[in-house]
Coordinates of C-alpha atoms and ligand atoms in Angstrom, one line a residue:
M1 CA 186.8 69.9 53.9
S2 CA 186.6 69.5 57.7
N3 CA 187.2 66.1 59.4
M4 CA 183.6 65.9 60.4
T5 CA 182.1 66.3 57.0
Q6 CA 184.6 63.9 55.6
Q7 CA 183.6 61.3 58.2
R8 CA 179.9 61.9 57.4
D9 CA 180.6 61.5 53.6
L10 CA 182.4 58.2 54.4
Q11 CA 179.3 57.1 56.4
T12 CA 177.0 57.9 53.5
E13 CA 179.3 56.1 51.1
A14 CA 179.3 53.0 53.3
R15 CA 175.6 53.0 53.6
L16 CA 175.2 53.3 49.8
S17 CA 177.6 50.5 49.1
D18 CA 175.7 48.4 51.7
E19 CA 172.5 49.1 49.7
L20 CA 174.1 48.3 46.4
R21 CA 175.3 45.0 47.8
L22 CA 171.7 43.9 48.1
I23 CA 171.5 43.6 44.3
P24 CA 171.9 39.9 43.6
R25 CA 174.2 38.6 40.8
W26 CA 171.3 37.3 38.7
A27 CA 169.9 40.9 38.6
I28 CA 173.3 42.3 37.4
A29 CA 173.5 39.6 34.7
G30 CA 169.8 40.2 33.8
A31 CA 170.5 43.9 33.6
L32 CA 173.4 43.4 31.1
L33 CA 171.2 41.0 29.1
A34 CA 168.3 43.5 29.1
F35 CA 170.6 46.2 27.9
A36 CA 172.1 44.0 25.1
L37 CA 168.6 42.9 24.0
T38 CA 167.3 46.5 23.7
Q39 CA 170.3 47.4 21.7
Y40 CA 169.8 44.3 19.5
Y41 CA 166.1 45.1 19.0
F42 CA 166.6 48.8 18.2
W43 CA 169.7 48.5 16.0
I44 CA 169.0 45.2 14.2
V45 CA 165.4 44.0 14.4
L46 CA 163.6 47.3 14.1
P47 CA 165.4 48.7 11.0
E48 CA 164.7 45.5 9.1
H49 CA 160.9 45.9 9.7
R50 CA 160.8 49.5 8.6
H51 CA 160.2 50.3 5.0
H52 CA 161.2 53.9 5.1
P53 CA 164.5 55.0 6.8
S54 CA 163.6 56.9 10.0
G55 CA 164.1 60.6 9.9
V56 CA 165.8 60.8 13.3
P57 CA 169.5 61.9 13.1
V58 CA 172.0 59.3 14.2
P59 CA 173.4 61.0 17.3
L60 CA 169.8 61.5 18.7
R61 CA 169.0 57.9 17.8
L62 CA 172.1 56.7 19.6
Y63 CA 171.1 58.7 22.7
L64 CA 167.5 57.5 22.7
I65 CA 168.5 53.8 22.2
L66 CA 171.2 53.9 24.9
S67 CA 168.6 55.5 27.2
W68 CA 166.1 52.8 26.6
G69 CA 168.8 50.2 27.2
A70 CA 169.8 51.9 30.5
L71 CA 166.2 52.1 31.6
A72 CA 165.6 48.4 30.9
A73 CA 168.8 47.5 32.8
L74 CA 167.8 49.7 35.7
Y75 CA 164.4 48.0 35.9
V76 CA 166.0 44.6 36.3
L77 CA 168.5 45.9 38.9
M78 CA 165.6 47.4 40.9
I79 CA 163.6 44.1 40.8
G80 CA 166.8 42.4 42.2
Y81 CA 167.2 45.0 44.9
I82 CA 163.6 44.7 46.0
S83 CA 163.9 40.9 46.1
N84 CA 166.4 41.3 48.9
D85 CA 165.1 44.5 50.4
A86 CA 161.5 43.4 51.0
P87 CA 162.4 40.4 53.4
R88 CA 164.6 42.6 55.7
R89 CA 161.6 44.9 56.1
G90 CA 159.2 42.1 56.8
M91 CA 157.3 42.7 53.6
S92 CA 155.9 40.0 51.3
T93 CA 158.6 39.5 48.6
R94 CA 156.3 37.6 46.2
L95 CA 153.5 40.2 46.4
W96 CA 155.9 43.1 45.7
M97 CA 157.8 41.3 42.9
V98 CA 154.5 40.8 41.1
C99 CA 153.5 44.4 41.8
V100 CA 156.8 45.8 40.6
I101 CA 156.9 43.8 37.4
M102 CA 153.6 45.5 36.4
P103 CA 154.2 47.9 33.4
G104 CA 154.7 51.6 33.9
G105 CA 156.9 51.5 37.0
V106 CA 153.8 52.3 39.2
G107 CA 154.5 49.3 41.4
A108 CA 158.1 50.4 42.0
V109 CA 157.0 53.9 43.0
L110 CA 154.4 52.4 45.4
Y111 CA 157.1 50.1 46.8
F112 CA 159.4 52.9 47.8
L113 CA 156.5 55.0 49.2
L114 CA 155.1 52.2 51.3
R115 CA 158.1 50.2 52.3
Q116 CA 158.4 49.4 56.0
P117 CA 161.4 50.3 58.2
I118 CA 164.2 47.7 58.2
T119 CA 163.5 45.1 60.8
A120 CA 166.4 43.5 62.8
T121 CA 166.9 41.3 65.8
C122 CA 168.6 42.1 69.1
P123 CA 172.2 40.8 69.0
A124 CA 171.9 39.8 72.7
C125 CA 168.5 38.1 72.9
G126 CA 167.1 37.8 69.4
A127 CA 164.0 39.9 70.0
H128 CA 162.4 41.9 67.2
I129 CA 163.9 45.4 66.9
E130 CA 162.6 48.3 64.8
G131 CA 164.7 51.0 63.1
D132 CA 164.0 53.7 65.6
Y133 CA 164.7 51.7 68.7
H134 CA 167.6 52.7 71.0
Y135 CA 167.2 49.7 73.4
C136 CA 166.0 46.2 73.0
P137 CA 162.4 46.0 74.5
Q138 CA 163.2 42.6 76.0
C139 CA 166.6 42.9 77.5
A140 CA 167.6 46.6 77.3
Y141 CA 170.6 45.9 75.1
Q142 CA 171.6 49.2 73.4
V143 CA 171.1 48.9 69.7
S144 CA 171.8 52.5 68.5
S145 CA 173.5 55.5 69.9
C146 CA 171.6 58.1 71.8
C147 CA 172.1 61.1 74.1
G148 CA 172.7 60.2 77.7
N149 CA 170.8 63.2 78.9
C150 CA 167.6 63.4 76.7
Y151 CA 167.8 59.9 75.3
R152 CA 167.1 61.1 71.7
S153 CA 169.0 59.7 68.7
A154 CA 172.7 60.8 68.3
R155 CA 175.0 59.9 65.5
V156 CA 178.1 58.1 66.6
T157 CA 180.3 60.8 65.1
D158 CA 178.6 63.6 67.1
I159 CA 180.4 65.2 70.0
F160 CA 177.4 67.2 71.3
C161 CA 173.7 66.2 71.3
V162 CA 171.9 68.1 68.6
H163 CA 168.7 68.2 70.7
C164 CA 169.9 69.3 74.1
G165 CA 173.6 70.3 73.7
H166 CA 174.7 67.6 76.1
D167 CA 178.4 66.7 75.8
L168 CA 178.2 63.1 74.5
T169 CA 181.8 62.3 75.3
A170 CA 180.8 62.8 79.0
S171 CA 178.0 60.2 78.7
Q172 CA 178.6 56.9 80.3
P173 CA 177.3 53.9 78.4
P174 CA 174.5 53.5 77.6
G175 CA 174.6 57.1 76.5
R176 CA 176.9 56.3 73.7
L177 CA 177.0 53.1 71.7
H178 CA 179.5 50.6 73.2
A179 CA 181.0 50.0 69.8
F180 CA 182.2 53.6 69.5
T181 CA 184.7 54.2 72.3
H182 CA 187.2 56.8 71.2
Ligands
LIG201 ZN1 167.5 41.9 73.5
LIG202 ZN1 170.4 65.2 74.3

């Protein structure tokens, strides 16, 4: 594996762990509880209420019941994630929580289809910044790296611009992000 792909993998990994960190503790506890409750229901409560033994073989039953548990746990984790993801995108948390709790998972699908880009503030002046901005609209502070020739987005690990072939190491700031200086 080349150094570049390795670096890109590390970036993806970092982004994923940042996303996972959005899941609050209560959601993790809730997910474990949801898993335990589904197991309790399917293994203990349900067989007692059944008059005939079910014809499903045990390995298949184990698989199905574990799947239901995992699904329930995932649902709680997702609600936790959305509770922290919605505010950073300027979306109404309360409205989306109600929407996502609706049965069938339709609300969750809608959420991921309709969610707004992450909103942030300029580290220099505090103005509102959107995900695709390169410079702050109020003070011109550079908020993401871009090509010094065509001013389109560049990844901090790129050496040449993918749009115009410009040598990014030759760009003076603000061509490259100040933070990335080697
Ligand atoms: Zn600013
Ligand atoms: Zn360029």
